[in-house]
Coordinates of C-alpha atoms and ligand atoms in Angstrom, one line a residue:
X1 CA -13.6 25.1 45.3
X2 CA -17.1 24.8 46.4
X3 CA -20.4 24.7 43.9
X4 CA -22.0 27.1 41.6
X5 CA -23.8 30.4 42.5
X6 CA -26.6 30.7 44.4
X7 CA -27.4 33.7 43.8
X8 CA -31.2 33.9 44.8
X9 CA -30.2 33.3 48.4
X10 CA -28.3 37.0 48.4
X11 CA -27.6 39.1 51.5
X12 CA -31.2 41.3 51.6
X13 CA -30.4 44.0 53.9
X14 CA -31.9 47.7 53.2
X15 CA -29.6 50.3 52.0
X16 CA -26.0 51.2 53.7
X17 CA -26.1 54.6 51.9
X18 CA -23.4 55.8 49.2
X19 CA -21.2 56.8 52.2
X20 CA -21.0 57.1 55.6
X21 CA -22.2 60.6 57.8
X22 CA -19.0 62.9 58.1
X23 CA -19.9 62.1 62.2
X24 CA -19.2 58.4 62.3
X25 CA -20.8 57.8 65.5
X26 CA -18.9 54.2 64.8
X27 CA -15.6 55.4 65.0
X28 CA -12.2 53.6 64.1
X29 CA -9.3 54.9 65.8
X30 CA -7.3 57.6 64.2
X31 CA -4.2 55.3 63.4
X32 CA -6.8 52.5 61.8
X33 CA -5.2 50.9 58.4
X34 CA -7.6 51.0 55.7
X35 CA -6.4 49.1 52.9
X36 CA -7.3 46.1 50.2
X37 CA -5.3 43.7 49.2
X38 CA -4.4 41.5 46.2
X39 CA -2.2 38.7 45.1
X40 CA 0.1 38.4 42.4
X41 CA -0.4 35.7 40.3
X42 CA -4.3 36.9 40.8
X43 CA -3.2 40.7 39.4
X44 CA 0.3 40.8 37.8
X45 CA -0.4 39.2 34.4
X46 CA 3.4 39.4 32.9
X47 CA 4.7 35.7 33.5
X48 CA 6.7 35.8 30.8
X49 CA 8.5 38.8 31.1
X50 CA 12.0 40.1 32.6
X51 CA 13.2 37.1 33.5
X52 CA 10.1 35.8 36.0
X53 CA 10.8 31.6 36.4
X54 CA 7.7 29.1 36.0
X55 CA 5.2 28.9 39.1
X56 CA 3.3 26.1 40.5
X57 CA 0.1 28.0 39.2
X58 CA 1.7 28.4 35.3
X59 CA 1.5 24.7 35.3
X60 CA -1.6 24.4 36.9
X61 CA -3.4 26.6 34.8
X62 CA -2.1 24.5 31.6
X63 CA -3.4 21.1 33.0
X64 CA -6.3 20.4 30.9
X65 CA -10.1 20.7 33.4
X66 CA -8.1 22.0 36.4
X67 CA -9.2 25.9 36.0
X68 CA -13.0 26.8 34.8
X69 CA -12.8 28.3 31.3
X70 CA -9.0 26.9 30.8
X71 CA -8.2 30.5 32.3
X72 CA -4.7 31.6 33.0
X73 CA -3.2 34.3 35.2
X74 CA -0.7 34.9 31.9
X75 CA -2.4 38.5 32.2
X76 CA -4.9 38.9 35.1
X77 CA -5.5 42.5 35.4
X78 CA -2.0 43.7 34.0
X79 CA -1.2 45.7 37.7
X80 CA 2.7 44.4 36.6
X81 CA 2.4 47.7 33.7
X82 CA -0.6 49.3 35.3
X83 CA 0.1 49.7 39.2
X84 CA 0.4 53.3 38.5
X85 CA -2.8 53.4 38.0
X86 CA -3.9 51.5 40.4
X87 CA -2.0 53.7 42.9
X88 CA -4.0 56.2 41.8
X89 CA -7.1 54.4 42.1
X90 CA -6.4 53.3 46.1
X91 CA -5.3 57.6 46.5
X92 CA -8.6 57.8 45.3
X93 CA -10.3 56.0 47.8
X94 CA -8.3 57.2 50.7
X95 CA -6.6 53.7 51.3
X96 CA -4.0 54.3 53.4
X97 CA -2.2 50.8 53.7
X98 CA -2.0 48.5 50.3
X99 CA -1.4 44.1 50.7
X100 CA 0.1 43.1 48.0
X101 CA 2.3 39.6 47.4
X102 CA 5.8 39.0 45.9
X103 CA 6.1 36.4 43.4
X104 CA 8.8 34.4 44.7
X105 CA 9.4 33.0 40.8
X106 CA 9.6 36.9 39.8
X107 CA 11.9 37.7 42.1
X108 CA 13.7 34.8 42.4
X109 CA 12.9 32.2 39.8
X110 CA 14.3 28.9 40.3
X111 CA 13.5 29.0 44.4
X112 CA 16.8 28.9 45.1
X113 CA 20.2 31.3 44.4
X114 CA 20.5 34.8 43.2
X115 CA 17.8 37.6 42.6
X116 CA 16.6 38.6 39.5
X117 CA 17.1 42.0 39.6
X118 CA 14.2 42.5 36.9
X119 CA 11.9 41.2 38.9
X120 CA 13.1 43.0 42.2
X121 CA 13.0 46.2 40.6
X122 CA 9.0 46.0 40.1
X123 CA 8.4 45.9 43.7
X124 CA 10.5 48.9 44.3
X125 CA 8.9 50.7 41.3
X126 CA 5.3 49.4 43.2
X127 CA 6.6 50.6 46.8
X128 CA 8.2 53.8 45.8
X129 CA 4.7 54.7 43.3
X130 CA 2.8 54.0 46.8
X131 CA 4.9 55.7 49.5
X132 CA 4.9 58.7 47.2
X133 CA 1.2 58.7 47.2
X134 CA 1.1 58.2 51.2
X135 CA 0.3 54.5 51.2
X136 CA 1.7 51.9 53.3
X137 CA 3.2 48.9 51.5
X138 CA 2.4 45.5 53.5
X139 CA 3.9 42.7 51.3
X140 CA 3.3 38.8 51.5
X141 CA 6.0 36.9 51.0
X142 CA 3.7 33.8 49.7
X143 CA 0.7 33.9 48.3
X144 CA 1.2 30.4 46.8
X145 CA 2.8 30.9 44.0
X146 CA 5.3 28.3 44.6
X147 CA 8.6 28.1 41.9
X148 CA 8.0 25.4 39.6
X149 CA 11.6 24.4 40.2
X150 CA 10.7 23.3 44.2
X151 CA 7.5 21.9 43.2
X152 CA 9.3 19.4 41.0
X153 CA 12.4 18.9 44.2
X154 CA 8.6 17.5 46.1
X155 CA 7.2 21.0 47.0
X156 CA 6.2 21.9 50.4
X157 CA 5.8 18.5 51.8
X158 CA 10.0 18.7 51.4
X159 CA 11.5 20.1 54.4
X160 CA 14.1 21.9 52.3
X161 CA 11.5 24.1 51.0
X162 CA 11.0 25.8 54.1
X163 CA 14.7 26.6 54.6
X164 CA 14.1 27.7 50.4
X165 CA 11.2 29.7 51.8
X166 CA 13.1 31.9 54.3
X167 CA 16.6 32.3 52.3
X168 CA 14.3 34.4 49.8
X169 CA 12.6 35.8 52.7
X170 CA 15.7 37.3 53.5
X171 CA 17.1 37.9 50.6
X172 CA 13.6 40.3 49.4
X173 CA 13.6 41.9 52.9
X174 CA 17.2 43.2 52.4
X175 CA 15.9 44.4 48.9
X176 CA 12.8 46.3 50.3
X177 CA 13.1 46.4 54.5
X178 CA 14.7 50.4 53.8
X179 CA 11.3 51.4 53.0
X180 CA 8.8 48.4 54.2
X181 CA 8.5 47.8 57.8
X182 CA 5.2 45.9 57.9
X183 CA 5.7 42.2 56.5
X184 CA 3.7 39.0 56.2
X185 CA 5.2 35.9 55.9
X186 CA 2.8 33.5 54.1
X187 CA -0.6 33.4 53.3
X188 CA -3.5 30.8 54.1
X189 CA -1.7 28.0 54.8
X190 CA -4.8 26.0 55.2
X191 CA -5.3 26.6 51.2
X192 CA -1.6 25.9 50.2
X193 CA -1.5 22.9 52.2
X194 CA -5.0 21.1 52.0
X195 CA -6.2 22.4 48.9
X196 CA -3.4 22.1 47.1
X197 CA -2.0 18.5 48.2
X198 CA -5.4 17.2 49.6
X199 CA -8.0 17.8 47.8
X200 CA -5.7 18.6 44.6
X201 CA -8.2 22.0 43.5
X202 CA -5.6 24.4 43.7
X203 CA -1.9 24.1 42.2
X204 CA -0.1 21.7 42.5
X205 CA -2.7 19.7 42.3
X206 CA -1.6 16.6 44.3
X207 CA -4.1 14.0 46.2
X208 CA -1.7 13.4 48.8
X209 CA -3.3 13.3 52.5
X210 CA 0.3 12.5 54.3
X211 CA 1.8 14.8 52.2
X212 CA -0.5 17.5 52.9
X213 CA 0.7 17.6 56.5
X214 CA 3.9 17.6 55.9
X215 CA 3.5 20.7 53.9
X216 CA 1.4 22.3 56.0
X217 CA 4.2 22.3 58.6
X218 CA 6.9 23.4 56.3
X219 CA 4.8 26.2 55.9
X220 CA 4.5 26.7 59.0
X221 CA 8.3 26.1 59.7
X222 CA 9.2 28.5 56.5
X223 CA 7.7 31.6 58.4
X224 CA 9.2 30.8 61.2
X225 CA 12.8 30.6 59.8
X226 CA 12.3 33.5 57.6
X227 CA 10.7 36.0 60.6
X228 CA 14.1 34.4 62.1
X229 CA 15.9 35.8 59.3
X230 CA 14.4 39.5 59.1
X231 CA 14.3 40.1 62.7
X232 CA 18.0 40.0 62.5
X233 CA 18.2 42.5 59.7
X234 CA 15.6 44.8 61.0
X235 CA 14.4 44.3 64.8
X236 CA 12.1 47.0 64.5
X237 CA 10.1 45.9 61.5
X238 CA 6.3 44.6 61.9
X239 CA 6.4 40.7 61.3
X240 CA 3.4 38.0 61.1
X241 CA 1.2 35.9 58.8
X242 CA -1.8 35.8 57.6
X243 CA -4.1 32.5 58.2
X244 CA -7.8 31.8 57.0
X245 CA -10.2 31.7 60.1
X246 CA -13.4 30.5 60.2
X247 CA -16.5 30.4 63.2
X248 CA -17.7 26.8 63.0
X249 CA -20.9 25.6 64.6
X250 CA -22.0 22.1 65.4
X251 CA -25.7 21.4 64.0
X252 CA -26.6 20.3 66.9
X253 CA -25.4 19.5 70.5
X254 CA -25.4 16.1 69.7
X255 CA -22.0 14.5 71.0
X256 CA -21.2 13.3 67.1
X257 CA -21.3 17.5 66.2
X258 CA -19.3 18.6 68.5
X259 CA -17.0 16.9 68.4
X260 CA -17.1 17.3 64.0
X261 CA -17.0 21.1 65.2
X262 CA -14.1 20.2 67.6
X263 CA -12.4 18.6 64.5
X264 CA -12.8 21.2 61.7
X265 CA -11.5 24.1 64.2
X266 CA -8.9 21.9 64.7
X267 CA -8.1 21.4 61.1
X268 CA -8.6 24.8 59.9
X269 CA -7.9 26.9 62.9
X270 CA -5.8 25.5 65.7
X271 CA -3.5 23.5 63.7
X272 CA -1.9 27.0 62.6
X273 CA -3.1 29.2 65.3
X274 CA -1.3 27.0 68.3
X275 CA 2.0 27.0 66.9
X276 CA 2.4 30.4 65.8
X277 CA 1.1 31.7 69.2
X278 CA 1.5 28.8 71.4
X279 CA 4.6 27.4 70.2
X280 CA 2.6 23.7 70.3
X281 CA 0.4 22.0 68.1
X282 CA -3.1 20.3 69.2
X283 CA -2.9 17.4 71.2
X284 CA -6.4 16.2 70.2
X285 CA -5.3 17.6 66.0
X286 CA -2.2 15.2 67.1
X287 CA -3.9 12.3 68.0
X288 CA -6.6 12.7 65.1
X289 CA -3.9 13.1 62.5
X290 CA -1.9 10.0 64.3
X291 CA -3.0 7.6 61.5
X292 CA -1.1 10.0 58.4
X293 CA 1.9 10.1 60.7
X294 CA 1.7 14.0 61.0
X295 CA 4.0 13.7 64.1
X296 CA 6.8 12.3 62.6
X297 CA 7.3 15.4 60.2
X298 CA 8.0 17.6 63.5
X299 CA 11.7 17.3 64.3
X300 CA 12.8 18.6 68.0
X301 CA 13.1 22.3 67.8
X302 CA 10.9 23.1 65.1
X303 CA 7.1 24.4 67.0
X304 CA 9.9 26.9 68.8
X305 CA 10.7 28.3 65.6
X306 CA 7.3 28.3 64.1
X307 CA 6.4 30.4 67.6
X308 CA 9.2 33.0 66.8
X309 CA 7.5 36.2 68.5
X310 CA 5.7 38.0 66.1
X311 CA 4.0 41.9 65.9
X312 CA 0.8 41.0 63.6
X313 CA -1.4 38.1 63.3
X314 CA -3.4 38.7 59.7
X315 CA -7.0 37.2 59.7
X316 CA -8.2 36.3 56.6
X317 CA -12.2 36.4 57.4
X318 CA -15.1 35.0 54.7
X319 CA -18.1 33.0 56.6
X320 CA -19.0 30.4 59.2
X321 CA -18.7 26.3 58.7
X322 CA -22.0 24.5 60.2
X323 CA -20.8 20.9 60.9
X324 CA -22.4 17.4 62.0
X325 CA -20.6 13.8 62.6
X326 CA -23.9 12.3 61.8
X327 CA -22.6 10.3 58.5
X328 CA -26.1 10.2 57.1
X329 CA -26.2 13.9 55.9
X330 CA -22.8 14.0 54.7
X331 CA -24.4 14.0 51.7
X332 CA -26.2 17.3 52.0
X333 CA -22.3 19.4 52.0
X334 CA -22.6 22.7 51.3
X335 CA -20.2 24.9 49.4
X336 CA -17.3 26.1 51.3
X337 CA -13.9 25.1 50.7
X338 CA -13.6 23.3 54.0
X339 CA -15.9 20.7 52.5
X340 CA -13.9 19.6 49.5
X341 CA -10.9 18.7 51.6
X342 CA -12.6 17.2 54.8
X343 CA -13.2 13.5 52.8
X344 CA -8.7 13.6 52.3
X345 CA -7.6 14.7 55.4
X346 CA -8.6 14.9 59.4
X347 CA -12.1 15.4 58.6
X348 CA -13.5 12.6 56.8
X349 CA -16.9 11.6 58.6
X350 CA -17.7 15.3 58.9
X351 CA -20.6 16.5 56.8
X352 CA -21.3 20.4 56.1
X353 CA -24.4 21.4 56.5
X354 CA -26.5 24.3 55.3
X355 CA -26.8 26.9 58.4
X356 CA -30.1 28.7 56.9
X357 CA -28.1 32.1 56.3
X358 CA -27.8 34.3 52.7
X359 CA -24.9 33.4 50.5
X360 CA -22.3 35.7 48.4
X361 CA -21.8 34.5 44.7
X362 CA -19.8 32.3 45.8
X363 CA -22.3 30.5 48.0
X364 CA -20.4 31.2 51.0
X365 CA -22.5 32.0 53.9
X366 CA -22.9 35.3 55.2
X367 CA -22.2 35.8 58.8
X368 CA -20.7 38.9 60.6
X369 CA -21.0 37.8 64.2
X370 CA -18.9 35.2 63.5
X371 CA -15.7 37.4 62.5
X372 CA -16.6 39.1 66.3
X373 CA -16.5 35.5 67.8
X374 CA -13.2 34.7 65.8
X375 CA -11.7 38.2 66.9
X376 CA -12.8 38.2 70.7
X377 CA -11.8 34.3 70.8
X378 CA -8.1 35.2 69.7
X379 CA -8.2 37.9 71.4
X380 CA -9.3 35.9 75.0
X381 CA -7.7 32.6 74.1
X382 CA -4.6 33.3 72.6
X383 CA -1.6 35.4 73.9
X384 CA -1.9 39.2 72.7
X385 CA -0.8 40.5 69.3
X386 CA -2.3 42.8 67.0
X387 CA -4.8 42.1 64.8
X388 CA -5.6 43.1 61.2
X389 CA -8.2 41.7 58.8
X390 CA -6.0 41.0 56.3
X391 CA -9.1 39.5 53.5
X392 CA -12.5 40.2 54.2
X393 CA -15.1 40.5 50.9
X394 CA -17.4 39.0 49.1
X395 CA -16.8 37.6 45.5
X396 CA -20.2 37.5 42.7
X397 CA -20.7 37.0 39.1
X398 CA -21.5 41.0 37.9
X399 CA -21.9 41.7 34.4
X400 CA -21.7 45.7 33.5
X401 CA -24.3 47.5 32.3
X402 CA -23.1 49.4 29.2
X403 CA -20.8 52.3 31.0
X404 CA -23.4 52.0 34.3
X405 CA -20.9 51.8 37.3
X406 CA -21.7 48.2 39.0
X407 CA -24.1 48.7 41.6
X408 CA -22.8 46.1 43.8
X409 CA -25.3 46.8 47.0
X410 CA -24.8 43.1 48.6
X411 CA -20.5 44.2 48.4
X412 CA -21.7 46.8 50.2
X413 CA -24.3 45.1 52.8
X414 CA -21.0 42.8 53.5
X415 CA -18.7 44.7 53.9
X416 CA -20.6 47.3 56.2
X417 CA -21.9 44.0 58.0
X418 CA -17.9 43.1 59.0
X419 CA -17.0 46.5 59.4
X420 CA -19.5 47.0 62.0
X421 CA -18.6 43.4 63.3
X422 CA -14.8 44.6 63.7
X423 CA -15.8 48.1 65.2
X424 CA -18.2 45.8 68.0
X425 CA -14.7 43.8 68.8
X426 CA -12.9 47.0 68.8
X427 CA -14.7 48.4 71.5
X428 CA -15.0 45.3 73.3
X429 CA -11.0 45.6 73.6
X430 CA -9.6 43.8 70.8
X431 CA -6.4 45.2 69.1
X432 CA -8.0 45.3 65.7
X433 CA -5.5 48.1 64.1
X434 CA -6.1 47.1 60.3
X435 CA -8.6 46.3 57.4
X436 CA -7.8 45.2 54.5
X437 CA -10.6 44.4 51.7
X438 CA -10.4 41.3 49.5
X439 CA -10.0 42.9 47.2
X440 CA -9.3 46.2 45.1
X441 CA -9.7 44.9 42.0
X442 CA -11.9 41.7 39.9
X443 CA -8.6 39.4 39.4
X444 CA -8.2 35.6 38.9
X445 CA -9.9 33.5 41.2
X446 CA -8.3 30.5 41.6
X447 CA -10.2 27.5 40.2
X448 CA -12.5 29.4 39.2
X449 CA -10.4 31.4 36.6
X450 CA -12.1 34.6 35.9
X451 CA -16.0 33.9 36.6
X452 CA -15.8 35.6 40.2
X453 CA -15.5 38.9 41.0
X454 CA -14.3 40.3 44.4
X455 CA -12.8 43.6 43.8
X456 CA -14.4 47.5 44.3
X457 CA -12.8 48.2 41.1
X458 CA -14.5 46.6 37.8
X459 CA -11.7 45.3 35.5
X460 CA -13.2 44.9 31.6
X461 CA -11.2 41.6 31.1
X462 CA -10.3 42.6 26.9
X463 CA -9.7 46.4 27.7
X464 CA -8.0 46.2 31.3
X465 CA -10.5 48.8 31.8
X466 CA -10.8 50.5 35.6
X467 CA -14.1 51.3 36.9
X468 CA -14.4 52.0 40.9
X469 CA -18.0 49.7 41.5
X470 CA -20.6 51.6 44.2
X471 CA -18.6 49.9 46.9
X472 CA -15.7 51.6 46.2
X473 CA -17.6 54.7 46.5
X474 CA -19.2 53.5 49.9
X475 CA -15.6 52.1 51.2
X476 CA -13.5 55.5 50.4
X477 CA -17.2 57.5 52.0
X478 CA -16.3 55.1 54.9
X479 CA -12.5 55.9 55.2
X480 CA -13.2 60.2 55.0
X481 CA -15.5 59.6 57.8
X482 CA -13.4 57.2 59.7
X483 CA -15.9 55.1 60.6
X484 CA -19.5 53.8 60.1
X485 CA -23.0 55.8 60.9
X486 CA -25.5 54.1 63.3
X487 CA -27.8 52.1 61.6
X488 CA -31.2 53.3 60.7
Ligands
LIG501 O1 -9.0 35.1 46.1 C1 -8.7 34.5 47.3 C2 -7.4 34.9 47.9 O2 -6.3 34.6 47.1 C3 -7.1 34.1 49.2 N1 -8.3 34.3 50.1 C4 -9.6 34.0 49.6 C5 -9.8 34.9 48.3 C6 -11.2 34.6 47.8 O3 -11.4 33.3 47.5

């Protein structure tokens, strides 16, 4: 997704403490959701078992150089016959909310036709384990793990996988909706779309520019259809998605940056935010997508279903994109995943340049302020809906020391940084109800297999060990205070 560590340009804050002052002079309000969140093909391991179909990311994982270390989610961190006690690690903490995904090929593995009851009957297991144990279950409907089966029917660039999309949609939400009433749709569809059929580093893999846009809005048109679909059931119910925002910054006010800032936005913010909330996509996204024949994909009808009403907008928050038009420091792109896809689709003269500011492990810039900017500009630009941080963390390569719980101080200098960020655009009137971590436990990242860890908890990869890191001290210090101290 982006290149290696860069770990001697780490966030060097002083100390946030081991927990927060019982006073919280930064408080949340009472009702706040505190949670972390995972996704299962990162977590569940088990892909072989009662009766779960093939996945885009099964097959991915098998092609040869796709995945550093030829790592596969086969097991991940086992949660499929450990969520027990992984319940009883959030209790622990004092989470009080719990994002997890359904695999659509677990649950329903061809894509299309029947449940698998199997399959069903470990998300009731999970959701039962957590309501008992006073947590609130938020499932996502897709986080990407697309059935093999569609994928090889032409994936989400095929209309028909929408409609695919939101008959299981249904079909899960009659299984669970008697006990889940908070629901997300799909995922980052920035990452399923782009890097997945654009710049080919996630499954399935496919270099495709044209096709990426047409995937991007059958995403797009899949949560429409299935918030359609579950409203009907269950009126009452909390629907939305959750999409990947970024702040982006021109490098300078040079006409060429802005408008390279005016592009990426477009790409990776507007193009999903305007429908969902607008009911309209971009002209200027329009007109710079005009040459891939974007337009033609969007059939009469289909931006008023993608603008369905919904209850909960998720924000998926990691860092800030610095951007320049000026093609002669193209050269000098920085990691972020933006910058891989930008030379397939709607971005290609826009270089990525380095912004000056500490990175995590996974060279992603650090930069608080602009989760405020992204929450006050949705809230002042868009019309209202709650908000929830559905991912916010910081992924590093940590190596234990013997039995020595990780001291993970920069975890903790992040997330304090956003959590102080979100409490700022709290009080500045933004309907910020919910955090939810990225994530509860080290789990398989993607392209990078296994080398990056983002999770509180420390999973010993051989032994599926459990071992709450310092931040998961700090966090569940955090949640018994409900809130922050003032910093020293
Ligand atoms: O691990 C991912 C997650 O699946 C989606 N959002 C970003 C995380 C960190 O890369």
């Amino acid at each position: 997704m982006s290149s290696p560590t860069q770990g001697d340009r780490r966030h060097g804050h002083t100390q946030a403490g081991q927990g927060a002052s019982p006073a919280a002079p930064l408080a949340f309000p009472a009702d706040f959701r505190w949670g972390a969140a995972t996704a299962a093909y990162q977590v569940e391991g088990a892909t072989n078992e009662d009766g779960r179909g093939p996945s885009i990311w099964d097959t991915f994982c098998r092609t040869p150089g796709k995945v550093l270390g030829g790592d596969t989610g086969d097991v991940a961190v086992d949660h499929y016959h450990r969520f027990r006690e992984d319940v009883a690690l959030m209790a622990e903490l004092g989470l009080n909310a719990y994002r997890f995904s359904v695999s659509w090929p677990r649950v329903q593995p061809s894509g299309s036709g029947p449940l698998n009851q199997a399959g069903v009957d470990f998300y009731r297991r999970l959701v039962d384990a957590l309501l008992e144990a006073g947590i609130e279950p938020w499932p996502t409907l897709y986080h990407w793990d697309l059935p093999q089966a569609l994928e090889d029917a032409g994936g989400w660039p095929e209309r028909d996988t929408a409609y695919r999309f939101a008959d299981y949609a249904a079909l899960i939400h009659r299984e669970l909706g008697d006990r889940v009433a908070h629901w997300m749709t799909i995922n980052e569809p920035w990452c399923a779309a782009f890097l997945g059929y654009a710049s080919g580093e996630h499954a399935p893999g496919r270099r495709e520019p044209a096709a990426s846009l047409r995937a991007a809005h059958h995403l797009m048109l899949g949560h429409g259809e299935a918030v359609r679909a579950m409203r009907a059931r269950h009126p009452e119910h909390r629907l939305g998605a959750a999409v990947n925002l970024y702040a982006i910054s021109p490098a300078s006010q040079a006409e060429a940056d802005l408008d390279a800032a005016r592009r990426v936005d477009g790409m990776q913010n507007r193009l999903f935010l305007d429908p969902l909330l607008r009911g309209r996509y971009p002209e200027d996204v329009l007109a710079d997508l005009d040459h891939l024949g974007f337009a033609s994909t969007i059939l009469d009808g289909d931006t008023e279903v993608i603008n369905q009403p919904i209850d909960q907008l998720g924000v998926n928050y990691y860092s800030r994109f610095t951007v320049t038009g000026d093609p002669n420091v193209t050269a000098q792109a920085v990691s972020s995943p933006y910058s891989t896809v930008s030379p397939w689709v709607g971005s290609e003269h826009v270089g990525f340049v380095d912004g000056g500011r500490p990175v995590t492990g996974m060279g992603w810039e650090i930069d608080e302020t602009g989760l405020h900017e992204v929450l006050t500009r949705l809230h002042r630009e868009y019309p209202p809906v709650d908000l929830y941080i559905t991912e916010n963390g910081a992924g590093y390569d940590e190596v234990p020391n013997g039995d020595t719980p990780i001291q993970d101080e920069e975890r903790i200098q992040y997330l304090d940084a956003h959590l102080r960020a979100s409490h700022q655009a709290i009080t500045g009137g933004v309907p910020l109800r919910g955090y939810f971590t990225w994530s509860l436990l080290d789990n398989f990242e993607w392209s990078w297999g296994y080398s990056k860890r983002f999770g509180l908890v420390h999973v010993d990869y051989t032994t599926q060990r459990r071992v709450p890191k310092d931040s998961a001290r700090w966090y569940a210090g955090v949640i018994r205070a409900g809130g922050l101290p003032e910093r020293e």
